[in-house]
Amino acid sequence: MSAAAGITIRRASAGDIPALARVWHESWLESHGALSFGVHPDVADFERRTAKLLPGCLIAEKATGACGFTAWEGGELYLLFVLPVAYGTGLGEELLARAEVEMAAGGPNEIFLLCRAGNDRARRFYEKHGWR
């Protein structure tokens, strides 16, 4: 059980792809929509991209379904998204902490992420947690 009440975080599997894509799509529209130059992929686009994220992917779930996820490859934290209704609940912090542990266990000498220019909310979140 995670620090966010009533939420379980586990490794994602192929059966989770539709739920991961839905979370990614909804969260992406909220966080990146204004930065996308009018290009708004649909859920099917995210499903195709999500399949490539496994096995370095954790999904956060509550009784009503998926509410967040994080994905990495090697030393790169590739994605971290939570549904907008979960902003400020601690879920993002829990996913980040779990991803950091998983990535370090994988052996890279350095872990990193890229944050899109203009995504100030994400930049502040990562900086708050020691990322530069």
Tab-separated table of N, CA and C in Angstrom:
chain	number	residue	atom	x	y	z
A	1	MET	N	0.852	-1.173	0.000
A	1	MET	CA	0.000	0.000	0.000
A	1	MET	C	0.895	1.232	0.000
A	2	SER	N	0.511	2.213	-0.692
A	2	SER	CA	1.322	3.424	-0.792
A	2	SER	C	0.937	4.417	0.300
A	3	ALA	N	1.683	5.515	0.342
A	3	ALA	CA	1.384	6.579	1.298
A	3	ALA	C	0.048	7.246	0.979
A	4	ALA	N	-0.351	7.244	-0.276
A	4	ALA	CA	-1.638	7.812	-0.666
A	4	ALA	C	-2.724	6.798	-0.282
A	5	ALA	N	-3.635	7.191	0.579
A	5	ALA	CA	-4.622	6.281	1.157
A	5	ALA	C	-5.411	5.509	0.109
A	6	GLY	N	-5.520	4.203	0.338
A	6	GLY	CA	-6.340	3.357	-0.511
A	6	GLY	C	-5.769	3.064	-1.878
A	7	ILE	N	-4.486	3.326	-2.079
A	7	ILE	CA	-3.872	3.131	-3.393
A	7	ILE	C	-2.796	2.058	-3.310
A	8	THR	N	-2.802	1.175	-4.280
A	8	THR	CA	-1.797	0.131	-4.404
A	8	THR	C	-0.919	0.448	-5.601
A	9	ILE	N	0.382	0.265	-5.440
A	9	ILE	CA	1.326	0.452	-6.545
A	9	ILE	C	1.978	-0.892	-6.813
A	10	ARG	N	1.981	-1.288	-8.079
A	10	ARG	CA	2.556	-2.575	-8.473
A	10	ARG	C	3.169	-2.459	-9.854
A	11	ARG	N	3.914	-3.486	-10.246
A	11	ARG	CA	4.460	-3.547	-11.599
A	11	ARG	C	3.308	-3.670	-12.587
A	12	ALA	N	3.392	-2.932	-13.655
A	12	ALA	CA	2.366	-3.009	-14.704
A	12	ALA	C	2.638	-4.216	-15.592
A	13	SER	N	1.580	-4.729	-16.193
A	13	SER	CA	1.681	-5.851	-17.127
A	13	SER	C	0.951	-5.491	-18.419
A	14	ALA	N	1.057	-6.355	-19.394
A	14	ALA	CA	0.426	-6.097	-20.694
A	14	ALA	C	-1.077	-5.873	-20.557
A	15	GLY	N	-1.712	-6.533	-19.602
A	15	GLY	CA	-3.141	-6.351	-19.391
A	15	GLY	C	-3.522	-4.961	-18.900
A	16	ASP	N	-2.532	-4.209	-18.430
A	16	ASP	CA	-2.776	-2.856	-17.919
A	16	ASP	C	-2.680	-1.781	-18.998
A	17	ILE	N	-2.290	-2.148	-20.198
A	17	ILE	CA	-2.045	-1.145	-21.240
A	17	ILE	C	-3.235	-0.209	-21.455
A	18	PRO	N	-4.470	-0.696	-21.578
A	18	PRO	CA	-5.579	0.251	-21.768
A	18	PRO	C	-5.725	1.247	-20.610
A	19	ALA	N	-5.559	0.779	-19.377
A	19	ALA	CA	-5.682	1.675	-18.220
A	19	ALA	C	-4.533	2.673	-18.179
A	20	LEU	N	-3.315	2.219	-18.461
A	20	LEU	CA	-2.163	3.123	-18.499
A	20	LEU	C	-2.365	4.196	-19.559
A	21	ALA	N	-2.827	3.783	-20.723
A	21	ALA	CA	-3.037	4.730	-21.824
A	21	ALA	C	-4.106	5.757	-21.472
A	22	ARG	N	-5.150	5.325	-20.787
A	22	ARG	CA	-6.211	6.252	-20.386
A	22	ARG	C	-5.672	7.296	-19.406
A	23	VAL	N	-4.909	6.838	-18.414
A	23	VAL	CA	-4.315	7.776	-17.448
A	23	VAL	C	-3.361	8.724	-18.159
A	24	TRP	N	-2.506	8.169	-19.010
A	24	TRP	CA	-1.533	8.987	-19.737
A	24	TRP	C	-2.248	10.043	-20.575
A	25	HIS	N	-3.274	9.626	-21.320
A	25	HIS	CA	-4.010	10.537	-22.194
A	25	HIS	C	-4.660	11.667	-21.393
A	26	GLU	N	-5.418	11.303	-20.363
A	26	GLU	CA	-6.124	12.325	-19.581
A	26	GLU	C	-5.142	13.278	-18.893
A	27	SER	N	-4.096	12.724	-18.329
A	27	SER	CA	-3.108	13.552	-17.630
A	27	SER	C	-2.309	14.406	-18.600
A	28	TRP	N	-1.975	13.833	-19.742
A	28	TRP	CA	-1.213	14.564	-20.757
A	28	TRP	C	-2.009	15.763	-21.268
A	29	LEU	N	-3.304	15.564	-21.516
A	29	LEU	CA	-4.128	16.683	-21.981
A	29	LEU	C	-4.116	17.826	-20.968
A	30	GLU	N	-4.172	17.475	-19.683
A	30	GLU	CA	-4.164	18.491	-18.626
A	30	GLU	C	-2.807	19.179	-18.518
A	31	SER	N	-1.726	18.400	-18.561
A	31	SER	CA	-0.395	18.959	-18.300
A	31	SER	C	0.335	19.460	-19.537
A	32	HIS	N	0.051	18.876	-20.696
A	32	HIS	CA	0.796	19.214	-21.907
A	32	HIS	C	-0.061	19.796	-23.026
A	33	GLY	N	-1.365	19.749	-22.873
A	33	GLY	CA	-2.249	20.195	-23.945
A	33	GLY	C	-1.937	21.579	-24.464
A	34	ALA	N	-1.688	22.508	-23.554
A	34	ALA	CA	-1.389	23.880	-23.973
A	34	ALA	C	-0.007	24.011	-24.599
A	35	LEU	N	0.846	23.006	-24.393
A	35	LEU	CA	2.216	23.042	-24.915
A	35	LEU	C	2.362	22.255	-26.208
A	36	SER	N	1.255	21.720	-26.720
A	36	SER	CA	1.321	20.743	-27.806
A	36	SER	C	1.145	21.316	-29.204
A	37	PHE	N	1.066	22.620	-29.341
A	37	PHE	CA	0.915	23.255	-30.651
A	37	PHE	C	-0.294	22.727	-31.410
A	38	GLY	N	-1.374	22.426	-30.677
A	38	GLY	CA	-2.612	21.985	-31.299
A	38	GLY	C	-2.664	20.519	-31.673
A	39	VAL	N	-1.629	19.759	-31.378
A	39	VAL	CA	-1.614	18.323	-31.669
A	39	VAL	C	-2.078	17.595	-30.412
A	40	HIS	N	-3.188	16.870	-30.524
A	40	HIS	CA	-3.741	16.169	-29.373
A	40	HIS	C	-3.966	14.703	-29.730
A	41	PRO	N	-3.010	13.829	-29.399
A	41	PRO	CA	-3.170	12.405	-29.702
A	41	PRO	C	-4.397	11.829	-28.996
A	42	ASP	N	-4.959	10.771	-29.573
A	42	ASP	CA	-6.092	10.121	-28.931
A	42	ASP	C	-5.596	8.946	-28.086
A	43	VAL	N	-6.520	8.297	-27.380
A	43	VAL	CA	-6.156	7.205	-26.481
A	43	VAL	C	-5.461	6.077	-27.237
A	44	ALA	N	-5.883	5.786	-28.462
A	44	ALA	CA	-5.250	4.717	-29.249
A	44	ALA	C	-3.768	5.010	-29.487
A	45	ASP	N	-3.419	6.277	-29.704
A	45	ASP	CA	-2.005	6.644	-29.855
A	45	ASP	C	-1.234	6.300	-28.587
A	46	PHE	N	-1.814	6.607	-27.455
A	46	PHE	CA	-1.146	6.320	-26.187
A	46	PHE	C	-1.074	4.815	-25.934
A	47	GLU	N	-2.078	4.052	-26.355
A	47	GLU	CA	-2.014	2.592	-26.194
A	47	GLU	C	-0.836	2.023	-26.967
A	48	ARG	N	-0.631	2.476	-28.188
A	48	ARG	CA	0.502	1.985	-28.987
A	48	ARG	C	1.827	2.321	-28.312
A	49	ARG	N	1.929	3.513	-27.784
A	49	ARG	CA	3.174	3.941	-27.141
A	49	ARG	C	3.382	3.246	-25.793
A	50	THR	N	2.293	2.963	-25.090
A	50	THR	CA	2.378	2.352	-23.770
A	50	THR	C	2.963	0.951	-23.830
A	51	ALA	N	2.658	0.206	-24.867
A	51	ALA	CA	3.161	-1.165	-24.983
A	51	ALA	C	4.684	-1.214	-24.923
A	52	LYS	N	5.339	-0.156	-25.352
A	52	LYS	CA	6.802	-0.113	-25.363
A	52	LYS	C	7.394	0.181	-23.988
A	53	LEU	N	6.574	0.578	-23.029
A	53	LEU	CA	7.067	0.980	-21.714
A	53	LEU	C	7.370	-0.186	-20.781
A	54	LEU	N	6.726	-1.305	-21.013
A	54	LEU	CA	6.931	-2.456	-20.145
A	54	LEU	C	8.321	-3.026	-20.413
A	55	PRO	N	9.084	-3.499	-19.490
A	55	PRO	CA	8.742	-3.843	-18.115
A	55	PRO	C	9.031	-2.757	-17.082
A	56	GLY	N	9.623	-1.642	-17.438
A	56	GLY	CA	9.963	-0.610	-16.459
A	56	GLY	C	8.804	0.307	-16.177
A	57	CYS	N	7.741	-0.231	-15.621
A	57	CYS	CA	6.530	0.566	-15.429
A	57	CYS	C	5.816	0.128	-14.156
A	58	LEU	N	5.413	1.103	-13.362
A	58	LEU	CA	4.594	0.872	-12.176
A	58	LEU	C	3.243	1.535	-12.390
A	59	ILE	N	2.190	0.869	-11.940
A	59	ILE	CA	0.839	1.413	-12.034
A	59	ILE	C	0.297	1.620	-10.623
A	60	ALA	N	-0.390	2.727	-10.422
A	60	ALA	CA	-1.061	3.020	-9.153
A	60	ALA	C	-2.555	2.833	-9.372
A	61	GLU	N	-3.173	2.080	-8.458
A	61	GLU	CA	-4.597	1.778	-8.598
A	61	GLU	C	-5.327	2.013	-7.288
A	62	LYS	N	-6.568	2.405	-7.423
A	62	LYS	CA	-7.483	2.420	-6.286
A	62	LYS	C	-8.695	1.591	-6.703
A	63	ALA	N	-9.686	1.503	-5.852
A	63	ALA	CA	-10.835	0.637	-6.129
A	63	ALA	C	-11.516	0.966	-7.449
A	64	THR	N	-11.484	2.222	-7.855
A	64	THR	CA	-12.158	2.628	-9.088
A	64	THR	C	-11.292	2.478	-10.334
A	65	GLY	N	-10.037	2.059	-10.172
A	65	GLY	CA	-9.174	1.834	-11.334
A	65	GLY	C	-7.849	2.566	-11.241
A	66	ALA	N	-7.141	2.574	-12.354
A	66	ALA	CA	-5.816	3.194	-12.423
A	66	ALA	C	-5.915	4.697	-12.190
A	67	CYS	N	-4.947	5.228	-11.437
A	67	CYS	CA	-4.951	6.664	-11.147
A	67	CYS	C	-3.586	7.301	-11.377
A	68	GLY	N	-2.584	6.506	-11.748
A	68	GLY	CA	-1.265	7.052	-12.033
A	68	GLY	C	-0.309	5.967	-12.475
A	69	PHE	N	0.826	6.394	-13.008
A	69	PHE	CA	1.869	5.438	-13.376
A	69	PHE	C	3.181	6.172	-13.587
A	70	THR	N	4.235	5.393	-13.580
A	70	THR	CA	5.557	5.904	-13.903
A	70	THR	C	6.274	4.858	-14.745
A	71	ALA	N	7.164	5.313	-15.607
A	71	ALA	CA	7.905	4.396	-16.479
A	71	ALA	C	9.329	4.906	-16.633
A	72	TRP	N	10.248	3.978	-16.754
A	72	TRP	CA	11.657	4.312	-16.927
A	72	TRP	C	12.318	3.280	-17.821
A	73	GLU	N	13.446	3.674	-18.355
A	73	GLU	CA	14.276	2.743	-19.122
A	73	GLU	C	15.718	3.042	-18.754
A	74	GLY	N	16.425	2.024	-18.262
A	74	GLY	CA	17.787	2.233	-17.800
A	74	GLY	C	17.792	3.280	-16.703
A	75	GLY	N	18.567	4.327	-16.885
A	75	GLY	CA	18.652	5.388	-15.898
A	75	GLY	C	17.756	6.579	-16.170
A	76	GLU	N	16.894	6.494	-17.180
A	76	GLU	CA	16.026	7.626	-17.503
A	76	GLU	C	14.616	7.418	-16.972
A	77	LEU	N	14.191	8.342	-16.116
A	77	LEU	CA	12.790	8.383	-15.714
A	77	LEU	C	12.044	8.984	-16.897
A	78	TYR	N	11.293	8.147	-17.575
A	78	TYR	CA	10.700	8.531	-18.844
A	78	TYR	C	9.358	9.244	-18.668
A	79	LEU	N	8.520	8.731	-17.782
A	79	LEU	CA	7.178	9.293	-17.583
A	79	LEU	C	6.759	9.177	-16.127
A	80	LEU	N	5.987	10.138	-15.683
A	80	LEU	CA	5.292	10.058	-14.406
A	80	LEU	C	4.024	10.885	-14.569
A	81	PHE	N	2.902	10.213	-14.543
A	81	PHE	CA	1.617	10.890	-14.693
A	81	PHE	C	0.642	10.392	-13.637
A	82	VAL	N	-0.117	11.306	-13.069
A	82	VAL	CA	-1.246	10.959	-12.211
A	82	VAL	C	-2.464	11.700	-12.754
A	83	LEU	N	-3.627	11.125	-12.528
A	83	LEU	CA	-4.843	11.805	-12.962
A	83	LEU	C	-4.929	13.163	-12.274
A	84	PRO	N	-5.464	14.157	-12.958
A	84	PRO	CA	-5.575	15.490	-12.352
A	84	PRO	C	-6.276	15.492	-10.994
A	85	VAL	N	-7.250	14.610	-10.788
A	85	VAL	CA	-7.938	14.561	-9.491
A	85	VAL	C	-7.010	14.093	-8.376
A	86	ALA	N	-5.867	13.509	-8.726
A	86	ALA	CA	-4.906	13.030	-7.723
A	86	ALA	C	-3.789	14.031	-7.445
A	87	TYR	N	-3.800	15.180	-8.113
A	87	TYR	CA	-2.783	16.202	-7.836
A	87	TYR	C	-2.838	16.576	-6.355
A	88	GLY	N	-1.683	16.677	-5.741
A	88	GLY	CA	-1.610	17.110	-4.352
A	88	GLY	C	-1.926	16.054	-3.313
A	89	THR	N	-2.135	14.801	-3.724
A	89	THR	CA	-2.487	13.735	-2.779
A	89	THR	C	-1.283	12.965	-2.261
A	90	GLY	N	-0.109	13.191	-2.831
A	90	GLY	CA	1.071	12.417	-2.459
A	90	GLY	C	1.328	11.248	-3.389
A	91	LEU	N	0.408	10.990	-4.306
A	91	LEU	CA	0.579	9.866	-5.217
A	91	LEU	C	1.795	10.049	-6.120
A	92	GLY	N	1.971	11.225	-6.674
A	92	GLY	CA	3.138	11.471	-7.523
A	92	GLY	C	4.432	11.263	-6.763
A	93	GLU	N	4.478	11.727	-5.510
A	93	GLU	CA	5.666	11.539	-4.677
A	93	GLU	C	5.949	10.062	-4.458
A	94	GLU	N	4.901	9.296	-4.177
A	94	GLU	CA	5.063	7.858	-3.946
A	94	GLU	C	5.553	7.156	-5.207
A	95	LEU	N	4.980	7.487	-6.347
A	95	LEU	CA	5.433	6.882	-7.603
A	95	LEU	C	6.886	7.245	-7.894
A	96	LEU	N	7.256	8.495	-7.672
A	96	LEU	CA	8.633	8.920	-7.907
A	96	LEU	C	9.593	8.164	-6.994
A	97	ALA	N	9.262	8.066	-5.717
A	97	ALA	CA	10.127	7.351	-4.774
A	97	ALA	C	10.293	5.891	-5.173
A	98	ARG	N	9.206	5.246	-5.561
A	98	ARG	CA	9.284	3.838	-5.978
A	98	ARG	C	10.109	3.684	-7.244
A	99	ALA	N	9.936	4.594	-8.191
A	99	ALA	CA	10.716	4.527	-9.435
A	99	ALA	C	12.199	4.723	-9.149
A	100	GLU	N	12.536	5.645	-8.261
A	100	GLU	CA	13.942	5.874	-7.918
A	100	GLU	C	14.580	4.611	-7.352
A	101	VAL	N	13.861	3.911	-6.478
A	101	VAL	CA	14.362	2.659	-5.901
A	101	VAL	C	14.549	1.611	-6.991
A	102	GLU	N	13.551	1.457	-7.843
A	102	GLU	CA	13.620	0.462	-8.921
A	102	GLU	C	14.767	0.766	-9.881
A	103	MET	N	14.919	2.034	-10.231
A	103	MET	CA	15.979	2.416	-11.165
A	103	MET	C	17.350	2.167	-10.547
A	104	ALA	N	17.534	2.534	-9.285
A	104	ALA	CA	18.821	2.329	-8.616
A	104	ALA	C	19.154	0.844	-8.524
A	105	ALA	N	18.142	0.016	-8.302
A	105	ALA	CA	18.361	-1.428	-8.222
A	105	ALA	C	18.788	-2.005	-9.564
A	106	GLY	N	18.440	-1.314	-10.642
A	106	GLY	CA	18.808	-1.771	-11.980
A	106	GLY	C	20.258	-1.508	-12.327
A	107	GLY	N	20.946	-0.735	-11.501
A	107	GLY	CA	22.375	-0.572	-11.672
A	107	GLY	C	22.916	0.620	-12.428
A	108	PRO	N	22.111	1.563	-12.921
A	108	PRO	CA	22.749	2.679	-13.616
A	108	PRO	C	23.549	3.537	-12.634
A	109	ASN	N	24.631	4.116	-13.117
A	109	ASN	CA	25.449	4.994	-12.279
A	109	ASN	C	24.766	6.324	-12.029
A	110	GLU	N	23.868	6.682	-12.913
A	110	GLU	CA	23.215	7.979	-12.831
A	110	GLU	C	21.779	7.823	-13.305
A	111	ILE	N	20.863	8.501	-12.632
A	111	ILE	CA	19.485	8.527	-13.111
A	111	ILE	C	19.149	9.965	-13.478
A	112	PHE	N	18.307	10.115	-14.489
A	112	PHE	CA	17.986	11.443	-14.993
A	112	PHE	C	16.592	11.461	-15.578
A	113	LEU	N	16.109	12.661	-15.850
A	113	LEU	CA	14.844	12.843	-16.548
A	113	LEU	C	14.941	14.102	-17.384
A	114	LEU	N	14.061	14.212	-18.325
A	114	LEU	CA	13.918	15.417	-19.134
A	114	LEU	C	12.528	15.971	-18.863
A	115	CYS	N	12.448	17.265	-18.674
A	115	CYS	CA	11.167	17.914	-18.404
A	115	CYS	C	10.921	18.936	-19.505
A	116	ARG	N	9.795	18.840	-20.128
A	116	ARG	CA	9.474	19.712	-21.249
A	116	ARG	C	9.460	21.185	-20.839
A	117	ALA	N	10.077	22.010	-21.658
A	117	ALA	CA	10.069	23.459	-21.416
A	117	ALA	C	8.623	23.934	-21.329
A	118	GLY	N	8.338	24.742	-20.354
A	118	GLY	CA	6.991	25.255	-20.164
A	118	GLY	C	6.148	24.431	-19.208
A	119	ASN	N	6.603	23.231	-18.874
A	119	ASN	CA	5.858	22.389	-17.943
A	119	ASN	C	6.325	22.719	-16.519
A	120	ASP	N	5.960	23.905	-16.081
A	120	ASP	CA	6.447	24.428	-14.808
A	120	ASP	C	5.989	23.611	-13.607
A	121	ARG	N	4.776	23.096	-13.658
A	121	ARG	CA	4.284	22.275	-12.546
A	121	ARG	C	5.187	21.068	-12.345
A	122	ALA	N	5.525	20.364	-13.425
A	122	ALA	CA	6.400	19.192	-13.322
A	122	ALA	C	7.797	19.596	-12.857
A	123	ARG	N	8.323	20.670	-13.413
A	123	ARG	CA	9.666	21.114	-13.026
A	123	ARG	C	9.720	21.394	-11.525
A	124	ARG	N	8.732	22.099	-11.007
A	124	ARG	CA	8.695	22.396	-9.566
A	124	ARG	C	8.590	21.113	-8.743
A	125	PHE	N	7.770	20.171	-9.213
A	125	PHE	CA	7.616	18.896	-8.516
A	125	PHE	C	8.956	18.174	-8.422
A	126	TYR	N	9.646	18.034	-9.542
A	126	TYR	CA	10.924	17.313	-9.535
A	126	TYR	C	11.978	18.048	-8.715
A	127	GLU	N	12.038	19.354	-8.823
A	127	GLU	CA	13.011	20.124	-8.035
A	127	GLU	C	12.736	19.975	-6.536
A	128	LYS	N	11.476	19.962	-6.163
A	128	LYS	CA	11.096	19.780	-4.756
A	128	LYS	C	11.627	18.456	-4.214
A	129	HIS	N	11.766	17.482	-5.099
A	129	HIS	CA	12.221	16.152	-4.692
A	129	HIS	C	13.695	15.904	-5.020
A	130	GLY	N	14.442	16.992	-5.210
A	130	GLY	CA	15.892	16.882	-5.337
A	130	GLY	C	16.438	16.693	-6.737
A	131	TRP	N	15.586	16.692	-7.734
A	131	TRP	CA	16.053	16.545	-9.115
A	131	TRP	C	16.457	17.917	-9.645
A	132	ARG	N	17.503	17.936	-10.471
A	132	ARG	CA	17.977	19.184	-11.084
A	132	ARG	C	18.137	18.997	-12.562
